[in-house]
Coordinates of C-alpha atoms and ligand atoms in Angstrom, one line a residue:
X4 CA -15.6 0.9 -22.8
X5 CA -13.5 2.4 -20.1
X6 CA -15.6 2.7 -16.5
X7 CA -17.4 5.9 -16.3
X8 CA -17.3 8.5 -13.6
X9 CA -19.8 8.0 -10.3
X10 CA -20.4 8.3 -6.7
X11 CA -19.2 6.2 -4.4
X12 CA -20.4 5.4 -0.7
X13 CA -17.7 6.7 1.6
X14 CA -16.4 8.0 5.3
X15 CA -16.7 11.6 6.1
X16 CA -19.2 12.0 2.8
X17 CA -19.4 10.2 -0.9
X18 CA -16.2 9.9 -2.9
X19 CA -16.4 10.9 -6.9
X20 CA -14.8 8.5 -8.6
X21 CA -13.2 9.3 -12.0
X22 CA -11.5 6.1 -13.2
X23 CA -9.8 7.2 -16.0
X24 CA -8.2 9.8 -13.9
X25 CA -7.5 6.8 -11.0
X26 CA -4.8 4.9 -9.9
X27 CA -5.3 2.0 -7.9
X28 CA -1.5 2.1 -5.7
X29 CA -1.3 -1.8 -3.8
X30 CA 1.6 -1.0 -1.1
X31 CA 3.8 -3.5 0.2
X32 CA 2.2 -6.5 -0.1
X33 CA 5.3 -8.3 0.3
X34 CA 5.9 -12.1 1.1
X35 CA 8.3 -10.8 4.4
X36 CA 5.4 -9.0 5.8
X37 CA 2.7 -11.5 4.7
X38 CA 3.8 -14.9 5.1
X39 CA 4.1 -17.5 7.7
X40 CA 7.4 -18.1 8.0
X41 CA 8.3 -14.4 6.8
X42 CA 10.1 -12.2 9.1
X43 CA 7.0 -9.9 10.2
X44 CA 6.2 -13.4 12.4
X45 CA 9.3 -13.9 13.0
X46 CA 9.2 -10.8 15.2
X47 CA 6.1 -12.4 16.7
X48 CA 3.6 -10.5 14.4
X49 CA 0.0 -12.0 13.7
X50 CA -0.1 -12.3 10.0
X51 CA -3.4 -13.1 9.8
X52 CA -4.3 -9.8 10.2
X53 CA -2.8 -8.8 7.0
X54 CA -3.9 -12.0 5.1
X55 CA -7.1 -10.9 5.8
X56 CA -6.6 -8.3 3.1
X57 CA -5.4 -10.8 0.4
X58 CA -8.6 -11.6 -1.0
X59 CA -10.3 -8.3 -1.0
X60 CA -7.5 -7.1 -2.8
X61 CA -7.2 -10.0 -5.2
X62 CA -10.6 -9.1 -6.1
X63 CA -10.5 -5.3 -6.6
X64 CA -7.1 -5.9 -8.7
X65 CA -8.8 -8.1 -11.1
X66 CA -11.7 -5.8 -11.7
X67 CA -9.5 -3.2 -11.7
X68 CA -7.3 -4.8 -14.4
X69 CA -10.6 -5.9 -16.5
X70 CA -11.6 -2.4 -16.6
X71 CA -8.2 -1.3 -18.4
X72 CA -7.4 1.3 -15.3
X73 CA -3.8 1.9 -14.1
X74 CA -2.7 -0.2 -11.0
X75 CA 1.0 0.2 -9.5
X76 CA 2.7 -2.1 -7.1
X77 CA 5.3 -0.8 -4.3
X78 CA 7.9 -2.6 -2.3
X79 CA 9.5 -1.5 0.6
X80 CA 13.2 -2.5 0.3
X81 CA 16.9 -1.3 -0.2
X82 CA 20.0 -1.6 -2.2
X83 CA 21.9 -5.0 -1.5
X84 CA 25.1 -3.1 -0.6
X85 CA 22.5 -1.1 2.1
X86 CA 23.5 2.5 0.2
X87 CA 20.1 3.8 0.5
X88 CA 19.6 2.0 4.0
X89 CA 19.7 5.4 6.6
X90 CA 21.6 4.3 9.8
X91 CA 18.8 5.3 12.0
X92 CA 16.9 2.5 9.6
X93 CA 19.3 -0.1 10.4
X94 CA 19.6 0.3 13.7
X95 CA 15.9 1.8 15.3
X96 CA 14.2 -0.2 18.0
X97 CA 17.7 -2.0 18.4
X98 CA 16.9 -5.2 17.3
X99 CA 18.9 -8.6 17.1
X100 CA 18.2 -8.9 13.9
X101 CA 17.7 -5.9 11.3
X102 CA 17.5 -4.9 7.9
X103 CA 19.8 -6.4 5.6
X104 CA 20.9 -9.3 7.8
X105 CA 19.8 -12.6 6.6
X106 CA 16.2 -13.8 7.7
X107 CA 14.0 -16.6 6.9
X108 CA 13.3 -15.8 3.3
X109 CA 16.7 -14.3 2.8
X110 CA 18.3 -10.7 3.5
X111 CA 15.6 -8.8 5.1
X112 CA 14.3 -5.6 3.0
X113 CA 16.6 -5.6 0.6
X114 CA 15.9 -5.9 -2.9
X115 CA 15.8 -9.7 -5.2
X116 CA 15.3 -11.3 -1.5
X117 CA 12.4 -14.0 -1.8
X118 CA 10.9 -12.0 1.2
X119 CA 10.8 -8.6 -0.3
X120 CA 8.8 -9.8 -3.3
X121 CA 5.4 -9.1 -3.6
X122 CA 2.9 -12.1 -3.1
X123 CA 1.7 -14.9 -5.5
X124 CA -1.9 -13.5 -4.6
X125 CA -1.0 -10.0 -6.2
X126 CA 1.8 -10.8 -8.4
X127 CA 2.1 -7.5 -10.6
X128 CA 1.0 -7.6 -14.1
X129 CA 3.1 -6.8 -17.3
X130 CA 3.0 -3.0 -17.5
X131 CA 2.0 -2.2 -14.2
X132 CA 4.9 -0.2 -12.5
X133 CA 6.5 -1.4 -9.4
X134 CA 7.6 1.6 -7.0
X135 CA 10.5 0.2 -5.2
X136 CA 10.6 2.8 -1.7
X137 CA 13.4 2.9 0.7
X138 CA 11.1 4.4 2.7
X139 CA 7.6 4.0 5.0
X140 CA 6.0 6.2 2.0
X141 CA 6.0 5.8 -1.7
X142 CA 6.7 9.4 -2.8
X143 CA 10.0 9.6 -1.1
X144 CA 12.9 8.8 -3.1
X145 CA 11.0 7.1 -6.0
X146 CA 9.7 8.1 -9.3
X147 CA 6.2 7.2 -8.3
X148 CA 5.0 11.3 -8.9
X149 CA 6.5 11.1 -12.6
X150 CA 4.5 7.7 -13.1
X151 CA 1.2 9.6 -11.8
X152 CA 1.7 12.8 -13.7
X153 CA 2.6 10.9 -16.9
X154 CA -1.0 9.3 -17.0
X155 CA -2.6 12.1 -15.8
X156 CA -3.6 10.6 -12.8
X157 CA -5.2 12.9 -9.9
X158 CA -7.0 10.5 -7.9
X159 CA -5.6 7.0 -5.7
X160 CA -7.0 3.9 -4.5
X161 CA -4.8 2.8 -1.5
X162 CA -4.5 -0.8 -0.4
X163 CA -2.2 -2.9 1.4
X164 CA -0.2 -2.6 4.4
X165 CA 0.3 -1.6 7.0
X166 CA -2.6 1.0 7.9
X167 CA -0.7 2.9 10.0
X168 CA 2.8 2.9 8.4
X169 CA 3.3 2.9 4.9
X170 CA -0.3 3.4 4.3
X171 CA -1.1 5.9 5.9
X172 CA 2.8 7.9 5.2
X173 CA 1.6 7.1 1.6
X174 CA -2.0 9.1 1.4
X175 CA -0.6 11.7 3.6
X176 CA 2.4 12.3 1.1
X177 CA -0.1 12.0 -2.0
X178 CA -3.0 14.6 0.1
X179 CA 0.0 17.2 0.0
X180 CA 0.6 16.3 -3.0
X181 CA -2.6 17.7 -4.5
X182 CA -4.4 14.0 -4.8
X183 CA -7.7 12.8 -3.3
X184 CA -7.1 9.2 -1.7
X185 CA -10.0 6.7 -1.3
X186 CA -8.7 3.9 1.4
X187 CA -11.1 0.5 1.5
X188 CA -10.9 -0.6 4.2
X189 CA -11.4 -4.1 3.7
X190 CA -7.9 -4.0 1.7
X191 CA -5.6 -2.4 4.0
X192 CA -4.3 -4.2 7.0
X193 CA -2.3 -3.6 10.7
X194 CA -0.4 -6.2 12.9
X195 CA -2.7 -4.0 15.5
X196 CA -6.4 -3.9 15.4
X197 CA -6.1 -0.5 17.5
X198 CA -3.8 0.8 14.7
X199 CA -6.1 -0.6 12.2
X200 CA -9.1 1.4 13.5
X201 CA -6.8 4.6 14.6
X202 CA -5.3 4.5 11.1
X203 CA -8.3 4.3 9.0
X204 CA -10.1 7.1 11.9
X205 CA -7.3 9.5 11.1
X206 CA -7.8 9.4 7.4
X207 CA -11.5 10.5 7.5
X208 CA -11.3 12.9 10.7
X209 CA -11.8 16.7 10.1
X210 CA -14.1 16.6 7.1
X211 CA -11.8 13.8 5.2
X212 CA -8.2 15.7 6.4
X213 CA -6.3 13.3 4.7
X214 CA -8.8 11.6 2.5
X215 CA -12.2 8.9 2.1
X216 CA -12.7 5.8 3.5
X217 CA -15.0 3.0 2.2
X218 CA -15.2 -0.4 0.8
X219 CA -13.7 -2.0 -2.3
X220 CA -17.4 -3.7 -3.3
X221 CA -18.5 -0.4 -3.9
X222 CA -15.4 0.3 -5.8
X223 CA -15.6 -2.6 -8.1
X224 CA -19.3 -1.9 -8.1
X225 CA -18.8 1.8 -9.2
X226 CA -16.3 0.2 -12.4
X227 CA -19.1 -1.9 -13.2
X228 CA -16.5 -5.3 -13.2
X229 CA -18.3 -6.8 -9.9
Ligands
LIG19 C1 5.0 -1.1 6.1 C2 6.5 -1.3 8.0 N1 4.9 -1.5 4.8 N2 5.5 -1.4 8.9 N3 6.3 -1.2 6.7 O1 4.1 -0.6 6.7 O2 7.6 -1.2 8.4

């Protein structure tokens, strides 16, 4: 019996959870950005600070899968001959090193590297879609919007990383969009603990401008899978 509709705790006021109506949208949870050893530490990045996500999310992705609900995957990546790379991409923040060019896990961001795969932790399921972005948010230049309005899906879940990048470009793309976004905090992650708290801060500010914050037990809770 599929999860039914409820309330569920939440930052600036309770979120209504409709689950069949629900997507649960994991972003970037990619082995480059993850990993020690990956090329987010290799530009002296605490990973910890994402791997503290892992489990959280490991968790609400299982319930979320025993509950039958729709969960999508995206990667942030590009073409291996760079097409889709824009040059201001390639070369921002001038760096030794950039996208495309090989790094520890092979070409950096570009797609079928071992870094730009998603994590053993949250390897995608059969049949749940994987959004492959050129961009910071997952709406631009993708077909995530058909996917969405295919299973008649109004409402997100948004987890992964980072808070105040492709998370947060994400929910604000998907609040224009016309959907309400529900961020756990416990599942999303920033190389920053100041971004981390700014990035979930500007997500609830103004009566919920861009969208809810809460916590994935009371998500898995609400779905009845805890
Ligand atoms: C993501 C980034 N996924 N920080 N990318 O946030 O470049």
């Amino acid at each position: 019996m599929q999860a039914k509709p409820s309330t569920v705790p939440a930052e600036p006021y309770p979120f209504d959870l409709r689950p069949a109506e629900c997507g649960l949208l994991i972003i970037d949870m990619q082995r480059d950005f993850l990993e020690p050893g990956g090329f987010g530490e290799m530009l002296g990045n605490d990973v910890s600070q994402l791997r503290r996500t892992i489990e959280p999310n490991r968790r609400l992705l299982a319930a979320w899968r025993a509950a039958g609900l729709a969960a999508m995957h995206t990667r942030e990546g590009h073409r291996p001959d760079l097409s889709d790379l824009p040059p201001s991409k390639k070369v921002r923040g001038r760096p030794k090193t950039s996208i495309g060019d090989m790094g520890p896990m092979g070409r950096i961001l570009v797609r079928g590297e071992a870094g730009h795969d998603i994590i053993p932790e949250l390897y995608p399921a059969a049949g749940e879609p994987v959004i492959d972005k050129p961009g910071k948010g997952a709406f631009h230049a993708t077909d995530l919007q058909s996917i969405l309005q295919n299973r008649g899906i109004n409402q997100l879940i948004v987890t992964g990383v980072t808070t105040e990048v492709c998370v947060n470009t994400t929910i604000r793309e998907a609040n224009d969009r016309g959907y309400d976004c529900f961020v756990p905090e416990d599942c999303v992650g920033s190389y920053f603990p100041e971004f981390q708290d700014m990035g979930l801060r500007m997500i609830k500010a103004q009566g919920g401008i861009f969208g809810w914050v809460g916590s994935s037990a009371d998500i898995v809770a609400a779905i009845g899978k805890g």
